[in-house]
Coordinates of C-alpha atoms and ligand atoms in Angstrom, one line a residue:
M1 CA 30.8 -37.5 -51.4
P2 CA 29.0 -36.9 -48.2
T3 CA 25.4 -36.6 -48.7
T4 CA 23.1 -33.6 -47.8
H5 CA 20.5 -34.2 -45.2
H6 CA 18.7 -31.3 -43.9
L7 CA 18.4 -30.0 -40.2
P8 CA 15.4 -32.4 -38.7
E9 CA 12.1 -29.3 -37.8
M10 CA 11.6 -29.4 -34.6
K11 CA 8.5 -30.9 -34.6
E12 CA 10.3 -34.1 -36.0
F13 CA 12.7 -33.8 -33.3
W14 CA 10.3 -34.1 -30.2
I15 CA 8.6 -36.9 -32.1
K16 CA 11.7 -38.9 -33.0
F17 CA 13.6 -38.2 -30.2
E18 CA 12.3 -36.5 -27.0
L19 CA 9.0 -38.2 -26.6
P20 CA 10.5 -41.6 -26.1
F21 CA 13.2 -39.4 -23.9
L22 CA 10.7 -38.1 -21.7
I23 CA 9.0 -41.5 -21.1
L24 CA 12.5 -43.3 -19.7
S25 CA 13.4 -40.4 -18.0
I26 CA 10.1 -40.7 -16.1
L27 CA 10.4 -44.5 -16.4
C28 CA 14.1 -44.3 -14.5
G29 CA 14.3 -41.5 -12.4
K30 CA 15.9 -38.4 -14.0
Q31 CA 19.5 -38.0 -11.5
S32 CA 20.6 -41.6 -11.6
I33 CA 20.9 -43.3 -14.6
A34 CA 22.6 -40.8 -18.1
L35 CA 19.8 -41.1 -20.6
E36 CA 20.2 -40.9 -23.9
I37 CA 20.4 -37.0 -25.3
P38 CA 18.3 -36.5 -28.4
N39 CA 20.5 -35.8 -31.7
F40 CA 21.0 -33.1 -34.7
I41 CA 21.3 -34.3 -38.1
L42 CA 24.6 -33.1 -39.6
N43 CA 24.7 -32.4 -43.2
N44 CA 26.7 -35.6 -44.1
G45 CA 24.2 -37.8 -42.3
R46 CA 25.9 -38.0 -39.4
R47 CA 25.0 -36.9 -35.7
I48 CA 25.2 -35.1 -33.1
P49 CA 24.4 -34.6 -29.4
S50 CA 22.1 -31.4 -29.4
I51 CA 24.2 -30.4 -26.5
G52 CA 27.6 -30.3 -25.3
F53 CA 30.2 -29.8 -22.8
G54 CA 32.4 -27.2 -23.2
T55 CA 36.0 -27.0 -21.6
W56 CA 37.2 -23.6 -22.1
M57 CA 39.6 -22.5 -18.7
A58 CA 38.3 -25.8 -16.9
K59 CA 42.1 -26.3 -15.2
D60 CA 43.0 -30.4 -15.4
Q61 CA 42.9 -31.6 -11.8
D62 CA 38.8 -30.1 -11.3
L63 CA 38.2 -31.3 -15.3
E64 CA 39.3 -34.8 -14.5
I65 CA 36.8 -34.6 -11.8
A66 CA 33.8 -32.8 -14.1
L67 CA 34.3 -35.1 -17.4
D68 CA 33.8 -38.2 -15.3
E69 CA 30.6 -36.2 -13.8
A70 CA 29.5 -35.2 -17.0
L71 CA 30.1 -38.4 -18.4
E72 CA 28.0 -40.1 -16.0
A73 CA 25.1 -37.3 -16.6
G74 CA 24.9 -38.6 -20.2
Y75 CA 26.9 -35.6 -21.9
R76 CA 28.7 -37.4 -25.2
Y77 CA 30.1 -34.1 -27.2
I78 CA 32.8 -33.0 -25.3
D79 CA 34.1 -29.4 -26.6
T80 CA 37.9 -28.7 -26.6
A81 CA 40.8 -26.8 -28.4
Y82 CA 44.5 -27.4 -29.0
L83 CA 44.3 -24.1 -27.9
Y84 CA 42.6 -25.2 -24.5
E85 CA 45.9 -27.4 -23.6
N86 CA 43.4 -29.5 -21.3
E87 CA 43.3 -31.9 -24.3
K88 CA 45.9 -34.6 -22.8
V89 CA 43.3 -34.8 -19.6
I90 CA 40.2 -35.0 -21.7
G91 CA 42.3 -38.2 -23.2
K92 CA 43.2 -39.3 -20.3
V93 CA 39.4 -39.9 -19.0
L94 CA 38.0 -41.0 -22.1
K95 CA 40.4 -44.1 -22.6
R96 CA 39.8 -45.0 -18.6
W97 CA 36.2 -44.7 -19.8
I98 CA 36.6 -46.6 -23.3
A99 CA 38.5 -49.3 -21.5
E100 CA 36.5 -49.9 -18.5
K101 CA 33.9 -50.7 -21.1
K102 CA 31.5 -47.7 -19.6
L103 CA 31.4 -46.2 -23.5
K104 CA 32.2 -46.8 -26.7
R105 CA 34.1 -44.6 -28.9
E106 CA 31.2 -44.6 -31.3
D107 CA 29.4 -43.2 -28.8
L108 CA 31.4 -40.0 -28.1
F109 CA 31.5 -36.5 -30.1
I110 CA 34.9 -35.1 -29.5
L111 CA 35.7 -31.8 -31.1
S112 CA 38.6 -30.5 -31.7
K113 CA 40.0 -27.1 -33.0
L114 CA 42.8 -25.9 -35.2
P115 CA 44.9 -23.0 -33.3
P116 CA 45.7 -19.6 -34.8
S117 CA 49.6 -20.3 -34.8
G118 CA 48.4 -23.5 -36.9
N119 CA 46.6 -21.6 -39.2
R120 CA 48.1 -22.6 -42.4
P121 CA 47.7 -25.2 -44.7
E122 CA 50.6 -26.9 -43.6
G123 CA 49.6 -26.8 -39.7
V124 CA 46.0 -28.6 -40.4
S125 CA 47.2 -32.2 -40.4
K126 CA 50.3 -30.9 -38.1
Y127 CA 47.9 -29.9 -35.9
L128 CA 45.1 -32.3 -36.0
K129 CA 48.0 -35.3 -35.1
K130 CA 49.0 -33.4 -31.9
S131 CA 45.2 -33.3 -30.7
L132 CA 44.7 -36.5 -31.3
E133 CA 48.0 -37.8 -29.7
N134 CA 46.8 -36.0 -26.7
L135 CA 43.3 -37.4 -26.9
Q136 CA 44.2 -40.4 -27.5
L137 CA 42.2 -41.2 -30.2
D138 CA 42.4 -42.2 -33.8
Y139 CA 39.8 -39.6 -35.4
L140 CA 37.8 -36.4 -34.2
D141 CA 34.2 -36.6 -34.6
M142 CA 34.6 -32.6 -35.7
Y143 CA 37.7 -30.4 -36.3
L144 CA 36.9 -26.9 -36.4
I145 CA 39.3 -24.1 -38.2
H146 CA 39.5 -22.3 -34.5
V147 CA 39.5 -18.7 -36.0
P148 CA 40.0 -16.6 -39.5
F149 CA 43.2 -15.3 -38.5
A150 CA 46.3 -16.7 -37.9
F151 CA 49.3 -16.0 -35.4
K152 CA 53.1 -16.8 -36.8
E153 CA 54.4 -20.2 -35.7
D154 CA 56.9 -19.8 -32.1
G155 CA 57.6 -23.4 -31.0
N156 CA 55.4 -24.4 -29.3
N157 CA 54.1 -20.7 -27.6
L158 CA 50.4 -20.4 -28.3
Y159 CA 50.7 -17.0 -28.1
P160 CA 53.6 -15.3 -30.1
L161 CA 54.0 -11.6 -28.9
A162 CA 55.3 -8.9 -31.6
P163 CA 58.6 -7.0 -31.2
D164 CA 56.5 -4.4 -29.1
N165 CA 56.3 -7.5 -26.5
R166 CA 52.8 -6.8 -25.8
S167 CA 50.4 -7.3 -29.5
I168 CA 50.2 -10.7 -31.2
D169 CA 52.8 -11.7 -33.7
M170 CA 50.1 -11.9 -36.2
D171 CA 50.8 -13.9 -40.0
S172 CA 48.9 -11.7 -42.5
T173 CA 49.2 -14.1 -45.3
T174 CA 46.0 -16.3 -43.9
D175 CA 44.6 -17.8 -46.9
L176 CA 41.4 -19.6 -45.8
R177 CA 40.8 -21.6 -48.9
A178 CA 43.8 -23.0 -49.0
I179 CA 43.3 -23.7 -44.9
W180 CA 39.9 -25.3 -46.2
Q181 CA 41.3 -27.8 -48.8
E182 CA 43.6 -29.2 -46.2
M183 CA 40.7 -29.3 -43.7
E184 CA 39.0 -31.8 -46.7
Q185 CA 42.0 -33.9 -46.4
Q186 CA 41.7 -35.3 -43.0
V187 CA 38.0 -35.8 -43.3
N188 CA 39.8 -38.2 -46.7
A189 CA 42.4 -39.9 -44.8
G190 CA 39.9 -40.7 -42.0
L191 CA 41.4 -38.2 -39.1
T192 CA 38.2 -36.3 -38.8
K193 CA 34.5 -37.4 -39.6
S194 CA 33.6 -34.1 -40.4
I195 CA 34.7 -31.0 -40.6
G196 CA 33.8 -26.5 -39.8
L197 CA 34.5 -23.5 -38.9
S198 CA 34.2 -21.2 -35.8
N199 CA 34.2 -17.4 -35.2
F200 CA 34.0 -16.2 -39.2
N201 CA 31.5 -14.1 -41.0
V202 CA 28.9 -14.4 -44.0
T203 CA 31.7 -13.5 -46.1
Q204 CA 33.9 -15.8 -45.1
I205 CA 31.6 -19.0 -45.2
E206 CA 30.9 -17.6 -48.7
R207 CA 34.2 -17.7 -49.7
V208 CA 35.1 -21.1 -48.3
L209 CA 31.3 -22.6 -49.6
K210 CA 32.6 -21.5 -52.8
N211 CA 35.7 -23.2 -52.8
S212 CA 34.8 -26.7 -51.4
W213 CA 33.6 -30.4 -52.6
I214 CA 33.3 -31.2 -48.7
K215 CA 30.7 -28.0 -47.0
P216 CA 31.4 -26.9 -43.4
S217 CA 29.1 -29.0 -41.5
A218 CA 29.0 -26.9 -38.7
L219 CA 30.0 -22.9 -37.7
Q220 CA 31.0 -22.5 -33.4
I221 CA 30.0 -18.6 -32.8
E222 CA 29.4 -17.0 -29.5
L223 CA 25.8 -16.8 -29.2
N224 CA 23.6 -15.9 -26.3
L225 CA 20.1 -14.5 -25.2
Y226 CA 21.4 -11.2 -25.9
L227 CA 23.7 -11.8 -29.0
Q228 CA 21.3 -14.0 -31.1
Q229 CA 23.3 -13.5 -34.1
K230 CA 20.1 -13.6 -36.3
K231 CA 21.7 -12.9 -40.0
L232 CA 24.3 -15.4 -39.2
V233 CA 22.3 -18.0 -38.0
E234 CA 19.5 -17.7 -41.0
F235 CA 22.7 -17.6 -43.5
C236 CA 23.5 -21.2 -41.6
K237 CA 20.1 -22.5 -42.0
E238 CA 19.7 -21.8 -46.1
N239 CA 23.3 -23.4 -46.4
N240 CA 22.5 -26.1 -43.7
I241 CA 25.4 -25.8 -41.8
L242 CA 24.5 -26.3 -38.3
V243 CA 25.2 -23.5 -35.8
I244 CA 27.4 -24.4 -32.0
A245 CA 26.7 -21.5 -29.2
Y246 CA 29.8 -21.1 -27.5
S247 CA 29.8 -19.0 -24.1
P248 CA 25.4 -20.0 -23.9
L249 CA 25.2 -19.1 -20.5
G250 CA 27.4 -15.8 -21.5
S251 CA 30.5 -17.0 -20.0
P252 CA 30.2 -15.5 -16.3
G253 CA 33.6 -17.6 -15.3
L254 CA 35.3 -14.3 -17.6
R255 CA 35.1 -12.0 -15.1
K256 CA 37.9 -14.5 -12.9
F257 CA 39.6 -14.8 -15.8
Y258 CA 40.2 -10.9 -16.5
E259 CA 41.2 -10.4 -12.9
Q260 CA 44.1 -12.7 -13.0
F261 CA 45.5 -10.0 -15.6
K262 CA 44.3 -7.4 -13.4
E263 CA 41.6 -6.3 -15.7
K264 CA 37.9 -5.9 -15.7
I265 CA 34.9 -7.0 -18.0
D266 CA 31.7 -5.8 -17.6
L267 CA 29.2 -8.8 -18.2
P268 CA 25.9 -8.8 -19.2
D269 CA 24.2 -10.7 -16.6
L270 CA 21.7 -13.1 -18.8
L271 CA 20.8 -15.6 -15.6
G272 CA 19.2 -13.0 -13.3
D273 CA 17.1 -11.3 -16.6
R274 CA 13.4 -11.0 -15.6
T275 CA 11.9 -12.0 -18.5
V276 CA 14.1 -15.5 -18.5
K277 CA 12.9 -15.7 -14.8
A278 CA 9.4 -15.4 -15.2
I279 CA 9.3 -18.1 -17.4
A280 CA 11.6 -20.0 -15.6
D281 CA 8.8 -20.0 -12.8
K282 CA 6.4 -21.3 -15.0
Y283 CA 7.7 -24.2 -16.0
S284 CA 9.4 -24.3 -12.5
K285 CA 13.0 -24.9 -14.1
K286 CA 16.5 -22.7 -13.5
T287 CA 17.0 -19.8 -16.1
S288 CA 20.4 -21.5 -17.2
Q289 CA 17.9 -24.3 -18.2
I290 CA 15.3 -22.2 -20.0
I291 CA 18.4 -20.2 -21.9
L292 CA 20.1 -23.7 -22.9
R293 CA 16.5 -25.2 -24.0
F294 CA 15.8 -21.9 -26.2
Y295 CA 18.9 -22.9 -28.1
I296 CA 17.7 -26.6 -28.8
Q297 CA 14.7 -25.5 -30.1
S298 CA 16.0 -23.0 -32.0
G299 CA 18.1 -25.8 -33.6
I300 CA 21.1 -24.9 -32.2
V301 CA 23.8 -27.0 -30.1
P302 CA 24.8 -25.0 -26.6
I303 CA 27.7 -26.6 -25.3
P304 CA 27.8 -24.9 -21.5
K305 CA 31.0 -25.3 -19.7
S306 CA 30.5 -26.5 -15.8
I307 CA 33.3 -28.1 -13.5
N308 CA 30.5 -28.1 -10.8
P309 CA 28.5 -31.6 -10.7
S310 CA 24.9 -30.1 -9.8
R311 CA 25.3 -27.2 -12.7
I312 CA 26.9 -30.7 -14.6
R313 CA 23.5 -32.1 -14.2
M314 CA 21.3 -29.2 -14.2
N315 CA 22.6 -28.3 -17.4
L316 CA 21.2 -31.4 -18.8
D317 CA 17.9 -31.6 -17.0
I318 CA 16.1 -30.0 -20.0
F319 CA 14.4 -32.1 -21.9
D320 CA 11.4 -32.8 -19.8
F321 CA 9.5 -29.5 -20.9
Q322 CA 8.9 -27.5 -24.0
L323 CA 8.7 -23.8 -24.5
D324 CA 5.6 -22.6 -26.4
D325 CA 5.5 -20.1 -28.9
Q326 CA 5.2 -17.3 -26.8
D327 CA 8.1 -17.9 -24.7
M328 CA 10.0 -18.1 -27.5
G329 CA 9.4 -15.0 -28.8
E330 CA 9.9 -13.3 -25.5
L331 CA 13.2 -14.9 -25.6
K332 CA 14.1 -13.8 -29.2
S333 CA 13.1 -10.3 -28.3
L334 CA 15.9 -10.4 -25.8
D335 CA 18.7 -9.3 -28.7
K336 CA 20.7 -6.6 -27.9
N337 CA 23.4 -7.8 -30.4
R338 CA 25.8 -7.3 -27.0
R339 CA 29.2 -9.2 -28.0
I340 CA 31.0 -10.4 -24.6
L341 CA 34.5 -12.1 -26.2
H342 CA 36.2 -9.4 -27.8
F343 CA 39.7 -11.0 -29.4
S344 CA 41.1 -7.8 -29.8
D345 CA 41.2 -8.1 -25.3
L346 CA 42.6 -11.6 -25.7
F347 CA 45.1 -11.1 -28.8
K348 CA 46.1 -7.5 -28.8
G349 CA 46.3 -5.9 -32.2
I350 CA 44.4 -8.4 -34.3
Q351 CA 41.3 -6.3 -35.1
N352 CA 44.3 -5.5 -37.6
H353 CA 44.9 -8.7 -39.4
P354 CA 42.8 -9.4 -42.8
E355 CA 40.5 -11.9 -41.8
Y356 CA 39.9 -10.5 -38.8
P357 CA 35.8 -11.3 -38.5
F358 CA 34.0 -8.8 -36.5
K359 CA 34.2 -6.1 -39.2
E360 CA 31.0 -6.3 -40.9
Q361 CA 28.6 -6.5 -37.4
Ligands
NAP1 N1 35.0 -21.6 -30.7 C1 35.2 -20.4 -29.7 O1 36.0 -19.4 -29.7 C2 35.2 -20.5 -28.5 C3 34.8 -19.7 -27.5 C4 34.5 -19.5 -26.1 C5 33.9 -20.7 -25.5 N2 34.1 -22.1 -26.5 C6 33.4 -23.2 -25.8 O2 32.0 -23.2 -25.5 C7 32.1 -23.5 -24.5 C8 31.6 -22.5 -23.4 O3 31.9 -21.3 -23.5 P1 32.2 -20.7 -21.8 O4 32.9 -21.4 -21.2 O5 32.7 -19.3 -22.5 O6 30.9 -20.0 -20.9 P2 29.6 -20.5 -20.4 O7 29.1 -22.0 -20.6 O8 28.4 -19.8 -21.2 O9 29.6 -20.0 -19.1 C9 30.4 -21.0 -18.1 C10 30.2 -20.2 -16.7 O10 29.3 -20.4 -16.4 C11 29.1 -21.5 -15.1 N3 27.9 -22.0 -15.5 C12 27.6 -23.3 -16.0 N4 27.0 -23.9 -15.5 C13 25.5 -22.8 -14.7 C14 24.3 -23.1 -14.6 N5 23.4 -23.7 -15.0 N6 24.6 -21.5 -13.3 C15 24.9 -21.0 -13.2 N7 26.0 -20.6 -13.9 C16 26.7 -21.9 -14.4 C17 30.5 -21.9 -14.8 O11 31.0 -22.1 -13.6 P3 30.8 -23.4 -12.9 O12 32.2 -23.8 -14.0 O13 31.7 -22.8 -12.0 O14 29.9 -24.2 -13.0 C18 31.5 -21.1 -15.6 O15 31.7 -20.2 -14.8 C19 33.7 -23.0 -23.8 O16 34.1 -23.5 -22.5 C20 34.3 -23.9 -25.2 O17 34.1 -25.1 -25.3 C21 34.6 -21.5 -27.8

């Protein structure tokens, strides 16, 4: 059985990991040499890099180049999902890096997720094995249940439609405890080192916790300056579950994504926020760097996505300064409880699923 470790206090984290990192970065020159990213410790004693590389909506050709750039820069945690349909290209790049002895498998932290169309006990090992095959790996570092609701399985169709040809064909029989038991079996079988949840609310996590012998190591949720999810984050801290922040920069790429479907989305401009700009000026940093640094100092792992070489490196260049208490307080006060990603827009009708997670917020 895995042992329980607490997430390190920020002070300890800084001394243990960031001071040597800072000295090394000064000695080596930040841009040319990939340096080790500080880690957080999960509740099973395993390490997770304190920042990851998001890959949603990155097209294969772009992602192949971007991933090379990201690995060169020093990212080691790659965040993917069966649903993103990009695992194969990620696997191709990782295989090359390992074959060329630029990296060892154990240097990496690869996370994938169970798709909603596989969200039933018998789907867990089936889809985990598919992800491993796509990624050309023997094991994952972490496997998450992507969402608490489920779609019906319809061959290879990841978004099955109901007879109205518009709404998602849901499977309302979802039993989260039974699915979690199967997740635990995957750790026993050695197919993943850690397991966790994504897009679950407090009640759903409590149900999993009560019926588990392996506790979830992480919860991946939408989290940004305007949606700080303080209650959920506090609950995770109390239960020693690490929080991973998705869409940490406010997902500006969603605008284009919606345009494909001739729809519009009203996105907050986090990167243009006046308070963040003032703090960025104080440290001669970009607003994106202040935002990412804020999460890490809060004990949260952000996973920004970028296919742009300079932004890929910029998002990692956040370990040579520390926000003070006043900055942290000002950034905390920006919370507006404003969600960006609405699953009911992406998957029509899903708000009627019994496990739709956002009703209680
Ligand atoms: N579990 C879940 O349900 C879930 C849901 C959504 C996302 N995720 C994960 O979280 C990751 C991140 O979320 P996200 O992709 O929605 O949003 P995000 O990381 O907040 O934003 C990505 C967008 O910001 C741009 N960008 C990146 N760095 C920038 C910078 N320094 N300055 C200005 N713009 C910048 C990127 O454009 P360029 O590429 O052109 O740089 C891209 O359009 C995903 O890729 C995925 O791995 C998980």
